[in-house]
Coordinates of C-alpha atoms in Angstrom, one line a residue:
Chain Z
G1 CA -15.9 -10.4 5.5
E2 CA -15.9 -11.3 1.1
N3 CA -17.5 -13.9 -0.2
V4 CA -16.5 -14.7 -3.5
E5 CA -19.2 -17.1 -5.7
Q6 CA -17.9 -18.7 -8.9
H7 CA -20.0 -20.4 -12.1
P8 CA -19.7 -23.0 -12.8
S9 CA -17.6 -25.7 -11.4
T10 CA -17.6 -26.9 -15.0
L11 CA -17.5 -25.9 -18.6
S12 CA -17.0 -27.8 -21.6
V13 CA -16.6 -26.1 -25.2
Q14 CA -15.0 -27.0 -28.7
E15 CA -11.7 -25.5 -29.9
G16 CA -12.2 -22.3 -30.9
D17 CA -15.7 -21.6 -29.1
S18 CA -15.6 -18.7 -26.1
A19 CA -15.6 -19.2 -22.1
V20 CA -17.4 -16.8 -20.4
I21 CA -17.0 -17.7 -16.1
K22 CA -18.6 -15.4 -14.2
C23 CA -18.1 -14.5 -10.2
T24 CA -19.8 -12.4 -7.5
Y25 CA -18.8 -10.6 -4.7
S26 CA -20.2 -9.4 -1.6
D27 CA -17.8 -6.6 0.0
S28 CA -18.8 -3.8 -1.4
A29 CA -15.7 -2.0 -0.8
S30 CA -13.8 -4.9 -2.1
N31 CA -11.7 -3.1 -5.3
Y32 CA -9.3 -5.4 -7.0
F33 CA -9.7 -8.5 -8.8
P34 CA -7.4 -10.9 -10.4
W35 CA -7.7 -13.8 -12.2
Y36 CA -5.3 -16.8 -11.7
K37 CA -5.0 -19.7 -13.7
Q38 CA -3.6 -23.7 -12.2
E39 CA -2.9 -26.0 -14.8
L40 CA -2.8 -29.5 -13.2
G41 CA -0.6 -29.7 -10.5
K42 CA 0.7 -26.4 -11.5
R43 CA 1.0 -22.9 -9.2
P44 CA -2.2 -20.8 -9.6
Q45 CA -0.6 -18.1 -12.1
L46 CA -2.1 -14.6 -12.6
I47 CA -3.4 -14.0 -16.0
I48 CA -5.7 -11.0 -15.7
D49 CA -6.9 -8.4 -13.0
I50 CA -8.9 -5.8 -12.9
R51 CA -8.9 -2.6 -10.0
S52 CA -12.4 -1.2 -9.8
N53 CA -11.8 1.9 -11.4
V54 CA -12.0 0.4 -14.8
G55 CA -14.9 -1.9 -16.6
E56 CA -13.1 -4.0 -19.1
K57 CA -9.8 -5.0 -19.8
K58 CA -8.7 -7.0 -22.8
D59 CA -5.0 -9.1 -23.1
Q60 CA -5.1 -11.0 -26.6
R61 CA -7.9 -13.3 -26.0
I62 CA -8.6 -12.6 -22.7
A63 CA -10.7 -10.0 -21.4
V64 CA -12.7 -9.1 -18.0
T65 CA -15.2 -7.5 -17.2
L66 CA -16.7 -6.0 -13.7
N67 CA -19.8 -4.3 -12.9
K68 CA -19.3 -2.6 -9.6
T69 CA -23.0 -2.0 -9.0
A70 CA -24.7 -5.4 -9.3
K71 CA -20.8 -6.7 -7.9
H72 CA -20.3 -9.5 -10.7
F73 CA -16.9 -9.6 -12.7
S74 CA -16.3 -11.9 -15.5
L75 CA -13.5 -13.7 -17.6
H76 CA -13.8 -13.9 -21.0
I77 CA -11.0 -15.9 -22.8
T78 CA -12.1 -16.5 -26.7
E79 CA -10.9 -18.6 -29.6
T80 CA -10.1 -21.3 -26.8
Q81 CA -7.5 -23.4 -27.5
P82 CA -6.7 -26.5 -25.5
E83 CA -3.7 -25.3 -24.2
D84 CA -6.8 -23.4 -21.7
S85 CA -8.0 -26.3 -20.5
A86 CA -7.0 -25.8 -16.3
V87 CA -9.1 -24.5 -13.0
Y88 CA -10.0 -20.8 -13.3
F89 CA -10.0 -18.6 -10.0
C90 CA -11.1 -15.1 -9.5
A91 CA -10.9 -13.4 -6.3
G92 CA -11.4 -10.5 -5.0
V93 CA -9.9 -8.1 -1.9
Y94 CA -10.1 -5.0 -0.7
S95 CA -6.5 -3.2 -0.4
G96 CA -7.7 0.0 0.8
G97 CA -6.0 -1.7 5.0
S98 CA -3.0 -2.6 6.0
N99 CA -4.1 -6.6 5.5
Y100 CA -4.5 -7.7 2.2
K101 CA -6.3 -11.1 1.8
L102 CA -7.8 -12.4 -1.0
T103 CA -10.4 -13.6 -1.1
F104 CA -11.3 -16.9 -4.0
G105 CA -13.7 -18.0 -5.4
K106 CA -13.4 -22.1 -5.9
G107 CA -12.5 -22.6 -9.6
T108 CA -14.0 -23.4 -12.9
L109 CA -13.0 -26.3 -13.8
L110 CA -12.2 -26.0 -18.2
T111 CA -12.4 -28.4 -21.0
V112 CA -11.7 -26.9 -24.7
N113 CA -12.2 -30.5 -26.8
P114 CA -10.1 -30.2 -29.8
Chain J
N1 CA 15.4 -14.8 -10.1
A2 CA 13.7 -18.2 -8.1
G3 CA 9.9 -15.7 -7.3
V4 CA 8.3 -18.3 -4.2
T5 CA 10.8 -21.6 -3.4
Q6 CA 8.4 -24.2 -1.4
T7 CA 10.0 -27.6 0.9
P8 CA 9.5 -29.8 0.4
K9 CA 7.6 -30.8 -2.5
F10 CA 6.0 -33.6 -1.1
Q11 CA 5.9 -35.2 2.5
V12 CA 3.7 -38.4 4.3
L13 CA 3.2 -38.0 7.5
K14 CA 1.7 -40.6 10.6
T15 CA -1.1 -39.1 12.4
G16 CA 0.2 -37.8 15.6
Q17 CA 3.8 -36.5 13.7
S18 CA 4.8 -32.9 12.8
M19 CA 6.5 -30.9 10.6
T20 CA 7.4 -27.6 9.3
L21 CA 6.5 -26.7 6.1
Q22 CA 9.3 -23.8 4.4
C23 CA 8.9 -21.1 2.1
A24 CA 11.3 -18.2 1.0
Q25 CA 10.7 -15.5 -1.7
D26 CA 13.4 -13.3 -3.1
M27 CA 11.4 -10.8 -4.8
N28 CA 11.2 -8.5 -1.6
H29 CA 7.8 -8.3 -0.9
N30 CA 6.7 -7.6 2.4
S31 CA 2.9 -10.1 2.8
M32 CA 3.3 -13.9 2.7
Y33 CA 0.2 -15.6 2.9
W34 CA -0.4 -19.9 3.7
Y35 CA -3.6 -21.7 1.9
R36 CA -4.5 -25.0 1.3
Q37 CA -6.1 -26.4 -1.4
D38 CA -8.7 -29.7 -1.5
P39 CA -11.0 -30.9 -4.4
G40 CA -13.8 -28.6 -4.8
M41 CA -13.4 -26.1 -1.9
G42 CA -11.1 -24.1 -4.3
L43 CA -7.9 -21.9 -2.0
R44 CA -8.7 -21.0 1.4
L45 CA -5.8 -19.0 3.9
I46 CA -4.9 -20.2 6.8
Y47 CA -2.4 -17.7 8.4
Y48 CA -0.8 -14.5 7.1
S49 CA 2.2 -11.9 7.6
A50 CA 1.2 -8.3 6.3
S51 CA 4.6 -7.3 6.9
E52 CA 7.4 -8.9 9.5
G53 CA 6.7 -8.9 11.9
T54 CA 2.9 -9.3 12.1
T55 CA 1.5 -13.3 11.3
D56 CA -3.0 -13.5 12.3
K57 CA -5.2 -15.8 11.1
G58 CA -6.8 -16.0 7.6
E59 CA -10.2 -19.0 7.3
V60 CA -8.9 -22.2 8.5
P61 CA -5.9 -21.4 11.2
N62 CA -7.0 -23.6 13.1
G63 CA -4.4 -26.7 14.1
Y64 CA -1.3 -24.4 12.1
N65 CA 1.4 -22.6 13.0
V66 CA 3.4 -19.7 11.6
S67 CA 6.4 -18.0 11.9
R68 CA 7.7 -14.6 9.7
L69 CA 11.1 -15.6 10.3
N70 CA 12.3 -12.8 7.9
K71 CA 11.1 -10.8 5.3
R72 CA 11.9 -13.5 2.9
E73 CA 10.5 -16.7 4.6
F74 CA 7.4 -17.9 6.3
S75 CA 6.7 -20.7 7.5
L76 CA 3.6 -22.7 8.6
R77 CA 3.8 -25.7 11.4
L78 CA 1.9 -29.1 12.0
E79 CA 1.9 -29.4 16.0
S80 CA 0.4 -32.9 16.3
A81 CA -1.2 -33.5 12.2
A82 CA -4.4 -35.3 11.3
P83 CA -5.7 -36.6 8.5
S84 CA -8.6 -34.1 7.9
Q85 CA -4.9 -32.0 7.1
T86 CA -3.9 -33.9 4.2
S87 CA -3.7 -30.7 1.4
V88 CA -1.9 -29.3 -1.0
Y89 CA -0.5 -25.7 0.1
F90 CA 0.9 -22.7 -1.3
C91 CA 2.9 -20.5 0.0
A92 CA 2.0 -17.3 -1.8
S93 CA 3.4 -13.6 -1.7
S94 CA 3.2 -10.1 -2.5
A95 CA 4.2 -6.5 -1.9
L96 CA 2.5 -3.9 0.2
P97 CA -1.1 -2.9 -0.3
S98 CA -0.4 1.0 0.5
Q99 CA 2.1 0.1 -3.5
G100 CA -1.4 -0.4 -4.7
N101 CA -3.3 -3.4 -5.9
Q102 CA -0.9 -6.7 -6.2
P103 CA -0.9 -9.8 -7.2
Q104 CA -0.4 -12.8 -5.1
H105 CA 3.5 -14.5 -6.4
F106 CA 3.0 -18.6 -5.4
G107 CA 4.9 -21.2 -5.0
D108 CA 5.1 -24.4 -6.3
G109 CA 3.3 -25.9 -3.5
T110 CA 4.0 -29.1 -0.4
R111 CA 1.5 -32.1 -1.3
L112 CA 1.1 -33.3 2.0
S113 CA -0.5 -36.8 3.4
I114 CA -1.2 -37.9 6.4
L115 CA -2.1 -41.5 7.1

């Protein structure tokens, strides 16, 4: 099955700096990679996703890049703000069959210091 | 539109007691999932139901059972609770993959403590 590894496990940045979180996956058939943000005590919420036929996707201050050859994808947050502080999870899945099981990374605790 | 609703939000059990966690979604999604979240372990899939009438084991199914009651509802049962099952449980739902890659939508979670 799929294995997703996420680094770093913790990341501390100053407000206004950029933050980058990286994930690698093992199953070359995986074709969908969502990113979730989870604030303390809250549910995980989708913030951005990327399909395997796309190399990069942006949404305001966040972007995700995908390198299918190297089997890794990254989340980029620019101009970080204190409200970006949360745990971020990457995930990967092959959704070509009848089953649709996301495999999550273990998460990155991002702290944005004012 | 409530999305995914989980009940209860909090529960304390004694070892050996049983209980059922309830989950309902109002997004007409075919697929539903149960995860547990433990510190440093991310989200681990317990069971999932790709469509009404089917259920399959995930990564950590031992000690749990599930029922897909209908398209809207997917319950998780602990028959004999153990302290190792102390965790936060999340239910999620998504549209069928045949409809294109679809994100999963999560409920607010159930915080379960077993003494």
